[in-house]
PDB file of C-alpha atoms in Angstrom:
ATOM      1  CA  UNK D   1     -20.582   8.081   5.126  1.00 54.00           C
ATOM      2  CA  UNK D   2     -20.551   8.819   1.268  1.00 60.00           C
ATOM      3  CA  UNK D   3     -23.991   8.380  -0.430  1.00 82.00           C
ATOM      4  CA  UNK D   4     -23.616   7.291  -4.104  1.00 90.00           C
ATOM      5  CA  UNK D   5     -26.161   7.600  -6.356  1.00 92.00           C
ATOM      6  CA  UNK D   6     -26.170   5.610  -9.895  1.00 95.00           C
ATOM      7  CA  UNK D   7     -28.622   4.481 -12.865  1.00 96.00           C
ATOM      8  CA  UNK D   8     -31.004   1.962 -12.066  1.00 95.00           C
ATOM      9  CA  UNK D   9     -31.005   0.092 -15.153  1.00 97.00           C
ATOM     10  CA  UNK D  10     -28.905   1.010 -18.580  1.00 97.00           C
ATOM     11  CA  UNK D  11     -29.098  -1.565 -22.011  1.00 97.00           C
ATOM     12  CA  UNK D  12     -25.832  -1.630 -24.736  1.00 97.00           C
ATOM     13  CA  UNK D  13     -25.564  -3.857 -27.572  1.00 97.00           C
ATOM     14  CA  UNK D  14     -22.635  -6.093 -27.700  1.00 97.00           C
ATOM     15  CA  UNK D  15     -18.915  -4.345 -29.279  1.00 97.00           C
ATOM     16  CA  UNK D  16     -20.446  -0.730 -27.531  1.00 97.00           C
ATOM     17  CA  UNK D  17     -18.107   1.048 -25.189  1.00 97.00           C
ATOM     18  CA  UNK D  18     -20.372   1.193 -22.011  1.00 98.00           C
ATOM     19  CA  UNK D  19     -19.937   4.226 -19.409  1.00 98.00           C
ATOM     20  CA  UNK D  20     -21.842   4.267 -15.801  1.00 97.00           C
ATOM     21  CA  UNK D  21     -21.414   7.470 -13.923  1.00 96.00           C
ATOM     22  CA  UNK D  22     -21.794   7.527 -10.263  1.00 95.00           C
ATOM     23  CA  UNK D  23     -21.949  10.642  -8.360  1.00 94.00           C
ATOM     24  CA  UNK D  24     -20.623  10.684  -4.466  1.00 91.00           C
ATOM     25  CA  UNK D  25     -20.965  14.415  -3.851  1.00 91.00           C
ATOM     26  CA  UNK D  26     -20.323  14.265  -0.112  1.00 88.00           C
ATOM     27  CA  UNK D  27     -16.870  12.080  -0.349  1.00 89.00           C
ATOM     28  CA  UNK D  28     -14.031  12.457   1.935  1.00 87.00           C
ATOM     29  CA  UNK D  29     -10.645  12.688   1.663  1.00 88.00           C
ATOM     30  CA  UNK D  30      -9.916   9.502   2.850  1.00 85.00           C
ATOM     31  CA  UNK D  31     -12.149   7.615   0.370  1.00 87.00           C
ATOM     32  CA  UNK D  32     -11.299   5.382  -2.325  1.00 90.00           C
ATOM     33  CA  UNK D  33     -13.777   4.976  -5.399  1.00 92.00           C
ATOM     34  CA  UNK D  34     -14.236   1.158  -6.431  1.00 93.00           C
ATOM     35  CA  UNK D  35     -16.481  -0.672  -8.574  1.00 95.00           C
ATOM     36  CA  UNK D  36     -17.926  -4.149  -8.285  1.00 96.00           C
ATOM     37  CA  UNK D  37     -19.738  -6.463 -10.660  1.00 97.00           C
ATOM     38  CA  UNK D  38     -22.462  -9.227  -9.414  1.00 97.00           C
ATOM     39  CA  UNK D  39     -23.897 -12.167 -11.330  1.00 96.00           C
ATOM     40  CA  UNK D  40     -27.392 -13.276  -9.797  1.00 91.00           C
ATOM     41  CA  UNK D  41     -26.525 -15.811  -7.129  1.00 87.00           C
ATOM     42  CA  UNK D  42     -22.956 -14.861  -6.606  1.00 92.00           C
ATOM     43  CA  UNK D  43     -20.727 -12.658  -4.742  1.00 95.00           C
ATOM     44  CA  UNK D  44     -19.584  -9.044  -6.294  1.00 95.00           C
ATOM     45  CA  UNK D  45     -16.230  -9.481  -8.004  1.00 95.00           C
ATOM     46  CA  UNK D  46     -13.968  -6.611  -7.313  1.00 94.00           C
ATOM     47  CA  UNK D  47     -13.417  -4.143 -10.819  1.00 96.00           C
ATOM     48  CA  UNK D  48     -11.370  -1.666 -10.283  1.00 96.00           C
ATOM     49  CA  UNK D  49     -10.103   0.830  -7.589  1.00 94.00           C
ATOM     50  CA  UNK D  50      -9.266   4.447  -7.540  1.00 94.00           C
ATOM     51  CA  UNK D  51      -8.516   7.983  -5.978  1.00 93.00           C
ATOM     52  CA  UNK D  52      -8.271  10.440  -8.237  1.00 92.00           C
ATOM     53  CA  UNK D  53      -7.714  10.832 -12.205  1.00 90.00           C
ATOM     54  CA  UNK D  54      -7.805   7.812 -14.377  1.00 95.00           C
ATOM     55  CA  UNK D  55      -7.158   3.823 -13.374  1.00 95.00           C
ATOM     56  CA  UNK D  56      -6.926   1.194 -16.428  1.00 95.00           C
ATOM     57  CA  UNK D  57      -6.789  -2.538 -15.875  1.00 95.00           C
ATOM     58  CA  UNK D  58      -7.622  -5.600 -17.971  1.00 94.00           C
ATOM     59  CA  UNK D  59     -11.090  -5.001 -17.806  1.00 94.00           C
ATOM     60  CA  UNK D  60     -12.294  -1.086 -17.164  1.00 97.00           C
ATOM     61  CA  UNK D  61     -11.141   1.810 -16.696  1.00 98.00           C
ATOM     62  CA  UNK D  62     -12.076   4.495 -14.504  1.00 98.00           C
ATOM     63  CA  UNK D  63     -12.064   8.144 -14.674  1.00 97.00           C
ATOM     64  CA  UNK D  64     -12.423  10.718 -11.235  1.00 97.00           C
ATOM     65  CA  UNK D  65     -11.990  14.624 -11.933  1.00 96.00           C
ATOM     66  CA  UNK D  66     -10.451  16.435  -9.945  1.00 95.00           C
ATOM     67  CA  UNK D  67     -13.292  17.218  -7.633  1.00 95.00           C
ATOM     68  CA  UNK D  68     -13.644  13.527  -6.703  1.00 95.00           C
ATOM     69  CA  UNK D  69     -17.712  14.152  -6.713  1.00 94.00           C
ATOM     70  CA  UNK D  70     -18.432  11.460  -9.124  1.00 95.00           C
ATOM     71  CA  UNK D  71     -16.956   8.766 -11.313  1.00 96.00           C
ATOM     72  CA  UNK D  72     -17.515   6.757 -14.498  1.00 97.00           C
ATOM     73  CA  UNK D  73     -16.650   3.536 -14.988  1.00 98.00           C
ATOM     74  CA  UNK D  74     -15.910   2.221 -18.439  1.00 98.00           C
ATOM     75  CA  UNK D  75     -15.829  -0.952 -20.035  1.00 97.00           C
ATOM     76  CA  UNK D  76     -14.712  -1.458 -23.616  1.00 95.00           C
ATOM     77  CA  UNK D  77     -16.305  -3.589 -25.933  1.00 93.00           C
ATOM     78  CA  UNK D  78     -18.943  -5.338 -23.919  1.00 97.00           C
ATOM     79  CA  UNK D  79     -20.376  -9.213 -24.616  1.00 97.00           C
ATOM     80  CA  UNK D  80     -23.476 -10.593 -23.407  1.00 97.00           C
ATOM     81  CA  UNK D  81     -21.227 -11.980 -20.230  1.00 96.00           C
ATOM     82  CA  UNK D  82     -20.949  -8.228 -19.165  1.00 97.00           C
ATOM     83  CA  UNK D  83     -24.756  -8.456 -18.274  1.00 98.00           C
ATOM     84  CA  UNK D  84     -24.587  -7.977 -14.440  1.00 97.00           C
ATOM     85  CA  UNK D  85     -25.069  -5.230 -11.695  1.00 97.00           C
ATOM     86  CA  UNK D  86     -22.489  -2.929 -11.574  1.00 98.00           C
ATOM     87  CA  UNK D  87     -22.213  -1.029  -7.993  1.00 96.00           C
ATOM     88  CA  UNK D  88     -20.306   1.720  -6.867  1.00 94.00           C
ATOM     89  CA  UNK D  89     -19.041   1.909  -3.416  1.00 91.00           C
ATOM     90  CA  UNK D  90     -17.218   5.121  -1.639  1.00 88.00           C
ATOM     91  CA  UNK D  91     -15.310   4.791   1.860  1.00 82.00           C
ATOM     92  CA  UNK D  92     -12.848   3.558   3.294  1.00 72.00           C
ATOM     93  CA  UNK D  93     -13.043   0.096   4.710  1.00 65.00           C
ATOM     94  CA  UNK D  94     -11.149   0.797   7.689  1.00 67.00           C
ATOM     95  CA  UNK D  95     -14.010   0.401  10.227  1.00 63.00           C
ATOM     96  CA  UNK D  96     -16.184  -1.750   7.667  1.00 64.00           C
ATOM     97  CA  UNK D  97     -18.606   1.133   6.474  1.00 67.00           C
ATOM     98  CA  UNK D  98     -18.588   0.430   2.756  1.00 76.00           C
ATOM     99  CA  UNK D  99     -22.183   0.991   1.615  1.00 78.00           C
ATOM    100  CA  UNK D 100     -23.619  -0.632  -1.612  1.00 83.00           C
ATOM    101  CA  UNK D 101     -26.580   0.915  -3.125  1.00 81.00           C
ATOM    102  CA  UNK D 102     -28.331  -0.476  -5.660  1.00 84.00           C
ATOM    103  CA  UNK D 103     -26.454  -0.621  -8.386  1.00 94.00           C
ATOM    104  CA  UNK D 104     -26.834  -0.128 -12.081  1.00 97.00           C
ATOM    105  CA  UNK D 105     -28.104  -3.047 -13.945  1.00 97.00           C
ATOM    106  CA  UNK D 106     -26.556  -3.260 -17.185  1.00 98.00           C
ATOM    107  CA  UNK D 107     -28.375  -5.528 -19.923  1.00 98.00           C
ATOM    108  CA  UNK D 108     -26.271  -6.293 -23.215  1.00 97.00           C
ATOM    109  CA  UNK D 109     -28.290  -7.268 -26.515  1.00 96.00           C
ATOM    110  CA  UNK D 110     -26.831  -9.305 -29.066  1.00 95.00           C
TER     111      UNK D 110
ATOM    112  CA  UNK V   1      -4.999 -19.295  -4.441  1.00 56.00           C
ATOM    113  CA  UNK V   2      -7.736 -20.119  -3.252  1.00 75.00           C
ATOM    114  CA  UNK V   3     -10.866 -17.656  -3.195  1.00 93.00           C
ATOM    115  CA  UNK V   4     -12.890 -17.077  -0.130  1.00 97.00           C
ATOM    116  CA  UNK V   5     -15.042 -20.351   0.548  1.00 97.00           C
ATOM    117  CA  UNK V   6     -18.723 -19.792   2.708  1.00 98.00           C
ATOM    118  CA  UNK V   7     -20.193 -22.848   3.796  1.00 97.00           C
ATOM    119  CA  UNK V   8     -23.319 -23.943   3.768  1.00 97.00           C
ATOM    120  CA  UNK V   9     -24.283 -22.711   0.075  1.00 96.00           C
ATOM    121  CA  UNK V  10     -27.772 -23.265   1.311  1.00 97.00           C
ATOM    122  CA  UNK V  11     -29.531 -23.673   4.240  1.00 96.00           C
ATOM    123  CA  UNK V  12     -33.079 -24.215   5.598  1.00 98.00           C
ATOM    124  CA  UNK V  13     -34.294 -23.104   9.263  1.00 98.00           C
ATOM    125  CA  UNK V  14     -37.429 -22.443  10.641  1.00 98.00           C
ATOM    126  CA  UNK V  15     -38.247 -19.254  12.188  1.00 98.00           C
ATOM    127  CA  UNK V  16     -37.016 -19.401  16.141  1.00 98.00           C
ATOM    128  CA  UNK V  17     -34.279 -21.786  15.482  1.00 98.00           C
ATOM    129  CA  UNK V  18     -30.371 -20.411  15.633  1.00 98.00           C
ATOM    130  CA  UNK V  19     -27.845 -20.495  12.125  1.00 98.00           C
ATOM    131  CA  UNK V  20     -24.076 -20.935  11.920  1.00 98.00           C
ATOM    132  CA  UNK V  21     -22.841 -19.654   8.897  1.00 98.00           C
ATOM    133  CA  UNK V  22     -19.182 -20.111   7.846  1.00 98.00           C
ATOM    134  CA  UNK V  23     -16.322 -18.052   6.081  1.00 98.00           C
ATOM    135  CA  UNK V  24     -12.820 -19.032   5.378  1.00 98.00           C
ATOM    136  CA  UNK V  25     -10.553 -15.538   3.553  1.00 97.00           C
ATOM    137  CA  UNK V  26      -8.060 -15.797   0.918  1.00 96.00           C
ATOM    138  CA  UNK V  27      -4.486 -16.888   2.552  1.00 95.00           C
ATOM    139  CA  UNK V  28      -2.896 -13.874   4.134  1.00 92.00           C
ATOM    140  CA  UNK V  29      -6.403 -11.658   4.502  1.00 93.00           C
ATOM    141  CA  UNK V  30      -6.383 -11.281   8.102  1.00 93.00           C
ATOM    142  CA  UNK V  31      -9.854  -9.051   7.889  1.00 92.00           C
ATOM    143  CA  UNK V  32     -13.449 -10.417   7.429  1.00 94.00           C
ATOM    144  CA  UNK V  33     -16.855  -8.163   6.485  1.00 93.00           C
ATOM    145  CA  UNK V  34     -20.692  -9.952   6.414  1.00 95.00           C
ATOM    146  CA  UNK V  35     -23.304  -8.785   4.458  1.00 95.00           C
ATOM    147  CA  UNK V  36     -26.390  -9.341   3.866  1.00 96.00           C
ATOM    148  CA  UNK V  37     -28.408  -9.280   0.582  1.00 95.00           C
ATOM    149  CA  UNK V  38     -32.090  -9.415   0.086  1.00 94.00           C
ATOM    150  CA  UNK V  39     -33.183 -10.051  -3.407  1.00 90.00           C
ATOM    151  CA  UNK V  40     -33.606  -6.535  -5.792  1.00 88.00           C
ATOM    152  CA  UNK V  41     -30.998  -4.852  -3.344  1.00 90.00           C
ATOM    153  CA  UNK V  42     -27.529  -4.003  -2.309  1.00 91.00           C
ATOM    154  CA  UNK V  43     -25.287  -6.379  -0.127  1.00 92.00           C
ATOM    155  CA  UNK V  44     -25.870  -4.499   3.801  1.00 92.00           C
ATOM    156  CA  UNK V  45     -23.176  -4.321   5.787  1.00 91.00           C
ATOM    157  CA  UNK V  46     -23.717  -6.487   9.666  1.00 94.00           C
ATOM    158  CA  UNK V  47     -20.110  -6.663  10.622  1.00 91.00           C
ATOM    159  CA  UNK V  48     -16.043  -6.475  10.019  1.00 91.00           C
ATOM    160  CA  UNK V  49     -13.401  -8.179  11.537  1.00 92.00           C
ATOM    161  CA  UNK V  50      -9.628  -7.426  12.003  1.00 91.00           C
ATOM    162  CA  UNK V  51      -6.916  -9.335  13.708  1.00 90.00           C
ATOM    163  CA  UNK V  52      -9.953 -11.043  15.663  1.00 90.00           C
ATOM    164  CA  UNK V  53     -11.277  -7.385  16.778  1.00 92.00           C
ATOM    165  CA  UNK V  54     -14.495  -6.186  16.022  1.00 92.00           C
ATOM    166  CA  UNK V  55     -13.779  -3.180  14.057  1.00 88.00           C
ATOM    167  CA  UNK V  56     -17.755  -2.350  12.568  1.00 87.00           C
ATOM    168  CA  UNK V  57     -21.316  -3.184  12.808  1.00 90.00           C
ATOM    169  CA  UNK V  58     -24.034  -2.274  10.516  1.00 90.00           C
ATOM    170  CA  UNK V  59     -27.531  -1.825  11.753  1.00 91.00           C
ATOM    171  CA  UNK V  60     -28.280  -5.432  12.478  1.00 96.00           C
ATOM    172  CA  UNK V  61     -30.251  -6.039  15.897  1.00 97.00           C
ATOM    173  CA  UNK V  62     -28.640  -8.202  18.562  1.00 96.00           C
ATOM    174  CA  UNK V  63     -29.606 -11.372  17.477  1.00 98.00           C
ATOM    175  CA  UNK V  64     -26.975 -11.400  14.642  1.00 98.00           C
ATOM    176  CA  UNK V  65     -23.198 -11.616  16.373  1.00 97.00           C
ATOM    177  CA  UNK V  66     -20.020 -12.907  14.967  1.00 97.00           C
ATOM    178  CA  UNK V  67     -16.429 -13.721  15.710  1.00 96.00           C
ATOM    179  CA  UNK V  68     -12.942 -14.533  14.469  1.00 97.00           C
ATOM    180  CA  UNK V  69     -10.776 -16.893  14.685  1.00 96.00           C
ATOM    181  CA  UNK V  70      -7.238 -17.092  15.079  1.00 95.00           C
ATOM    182  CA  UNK V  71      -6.274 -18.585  11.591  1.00 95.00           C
ATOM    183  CA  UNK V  72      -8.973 -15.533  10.596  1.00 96.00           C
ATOM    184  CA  UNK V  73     -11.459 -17.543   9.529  1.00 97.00           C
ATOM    185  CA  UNK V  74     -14.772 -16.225  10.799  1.00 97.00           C
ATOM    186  CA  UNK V  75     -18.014 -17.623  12.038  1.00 98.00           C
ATOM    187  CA  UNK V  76     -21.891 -15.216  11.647  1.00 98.00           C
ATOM    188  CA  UNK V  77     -24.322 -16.349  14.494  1.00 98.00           C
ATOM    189  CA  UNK V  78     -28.157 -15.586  13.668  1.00 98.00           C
ATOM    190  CA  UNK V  79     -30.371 -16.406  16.689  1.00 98.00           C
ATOM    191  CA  UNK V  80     -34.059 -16.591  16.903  1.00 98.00           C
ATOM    192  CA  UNK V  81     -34.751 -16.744  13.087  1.00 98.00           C
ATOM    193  CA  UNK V  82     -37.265 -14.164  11.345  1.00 98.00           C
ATOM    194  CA  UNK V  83     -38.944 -14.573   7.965  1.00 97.00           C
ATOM    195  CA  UNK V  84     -37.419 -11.446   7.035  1.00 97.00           C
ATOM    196  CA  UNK V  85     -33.742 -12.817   7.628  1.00 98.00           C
ATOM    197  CA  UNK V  86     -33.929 -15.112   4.769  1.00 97.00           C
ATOM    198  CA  UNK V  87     -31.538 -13.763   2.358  1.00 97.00           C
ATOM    199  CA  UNK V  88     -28.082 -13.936   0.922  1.00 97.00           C
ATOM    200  CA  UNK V  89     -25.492 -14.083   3.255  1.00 98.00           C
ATOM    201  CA  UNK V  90     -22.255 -12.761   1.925  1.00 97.00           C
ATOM    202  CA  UNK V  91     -18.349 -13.299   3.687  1.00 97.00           C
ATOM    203  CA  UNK V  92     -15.968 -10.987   2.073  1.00 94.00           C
ATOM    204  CA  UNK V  93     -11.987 -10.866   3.287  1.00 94.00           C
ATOM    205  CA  UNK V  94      -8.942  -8.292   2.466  1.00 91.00           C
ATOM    206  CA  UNK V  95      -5.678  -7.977   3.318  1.00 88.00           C
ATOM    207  CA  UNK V  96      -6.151  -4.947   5.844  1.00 80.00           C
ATOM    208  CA  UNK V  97      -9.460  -3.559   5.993  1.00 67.00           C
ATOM    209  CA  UNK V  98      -8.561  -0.199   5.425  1.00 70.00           C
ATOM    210  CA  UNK V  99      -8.763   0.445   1.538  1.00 75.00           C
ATOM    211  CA  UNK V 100      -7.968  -3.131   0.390  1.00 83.00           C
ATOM    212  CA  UNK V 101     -10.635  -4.488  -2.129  1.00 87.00           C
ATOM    213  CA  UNK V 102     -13.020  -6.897  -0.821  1.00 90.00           C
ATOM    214  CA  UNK V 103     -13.284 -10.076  -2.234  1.00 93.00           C
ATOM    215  CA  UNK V 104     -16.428 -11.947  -1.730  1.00 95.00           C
ATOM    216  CA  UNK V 105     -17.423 -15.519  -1.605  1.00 96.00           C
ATOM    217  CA  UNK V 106     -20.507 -16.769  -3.082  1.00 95.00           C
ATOM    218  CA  UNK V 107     -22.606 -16.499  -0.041  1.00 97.00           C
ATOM    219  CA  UNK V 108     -25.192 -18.686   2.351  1.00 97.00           C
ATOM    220  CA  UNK V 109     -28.692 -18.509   0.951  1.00 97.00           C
ATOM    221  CA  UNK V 110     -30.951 -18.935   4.126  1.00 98.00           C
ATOM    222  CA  UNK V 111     -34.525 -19.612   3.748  1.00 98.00           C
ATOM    223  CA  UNK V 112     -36.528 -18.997   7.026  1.00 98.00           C
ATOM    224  CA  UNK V 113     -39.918 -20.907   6.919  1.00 97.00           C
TER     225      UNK V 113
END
């Protein structure tokens, strides 16, 4: 099972470009790379999904080199709603062995 | 479409006594995970249901069991309560298992007194 390993904590001031990097050195060729984002008291919201190179939606985008060994997610322009815990999960769900770690915890200042 | 719905929001037992906790997925998910969240930490993963099979179980002891229904809704059974199981119980449902996104609901909190 692929071990990911992110910042505990990371601060940005509203309008900044924001960039968590999570590093999954063991991954295997099977896994997928997604994000999540959780408010306190509610469920993580699904991000943004990929496998290799670069993924854009609405809200992030996220870049995997070629080795697959880590990944960064990015989210443009953040606002004080963007205050959450951002987690990084590797695996493939198949057999329901997605682990969570403990996320980053991303604080935006006015 | 509806999102995935967990009832009760919150619940109060006293250690010894037996939980249901209830998860309905998103039409047309046919596979249903349960986690567990204690404050400060990740969700942990108990179990994960596909077309009514178990198909994975975390590192829960015996006392925590599950099941799925035929219209895949799914039921998480906690008996003999601890202390240390109160927590945030999270349902989450995708289309296949398999590399489908999760999508959560907004959990059970259980307090165990």
């Amino acid at each position: 099972l692929a071990k990911t390993t992110q910042p505990i904590s990371m601060d940005s001031y509203e309008g900044q470009e924001v960039n968590i990097t999570c590093s999954h050195n063991n991954i295997a060729t099977n896994d997928y790379i997604t994000w999540y984002q959780q408010f306190p008291s509610q469920g993580p919201r699904f991000i943004i999904q990929g496998y290799k190179t670069k993924v854009t939606n609405e809200v992030a985008s996220l870049f995997i080199p070629a080795d697959r060994k880590s990944s960064t997610l990015s989210l443009p322009r953040v606002s004080l709603s963007d205050t959450a815990v951002y987690y990084c999960l590797v695996g493939d769900n198949s057999q329901g062995n997605l682990i969570f770690g403990k996320g980053t915890k991303l604080s935006v200042k006015p | 479409d509806a999102g995935v719905t967990q009832s009760p929001t919150h619940l109060i037992k006293t250690r010894g006594q037996h939980v249901t906790l209830r998860c309905s997925p998103i039409s047309g998910h046919k596979s249903v995970s349960w986690y567990q969240q204690v404050l400060g930490q990740g969700p942990q993963f108990i179990f994960q249901y596909y077309e009514k099979e178990e198909r994975g179980r975390g590192n829960f002891p015996d006392r925590f069991s599950a099941r799925q229904f035929p219209n895949y809704s799914s039921e998480l059974n906690v008996n003999a309560l601890l202390l240390g199981d109160s927590a945030l119980y999270l349902c989450a449902s995708s289309r296949t298992g398999g590399n489908s996104p999760l999508h959560f609901g907004n959990g059970t909190r259980l307090t165990v007194t």
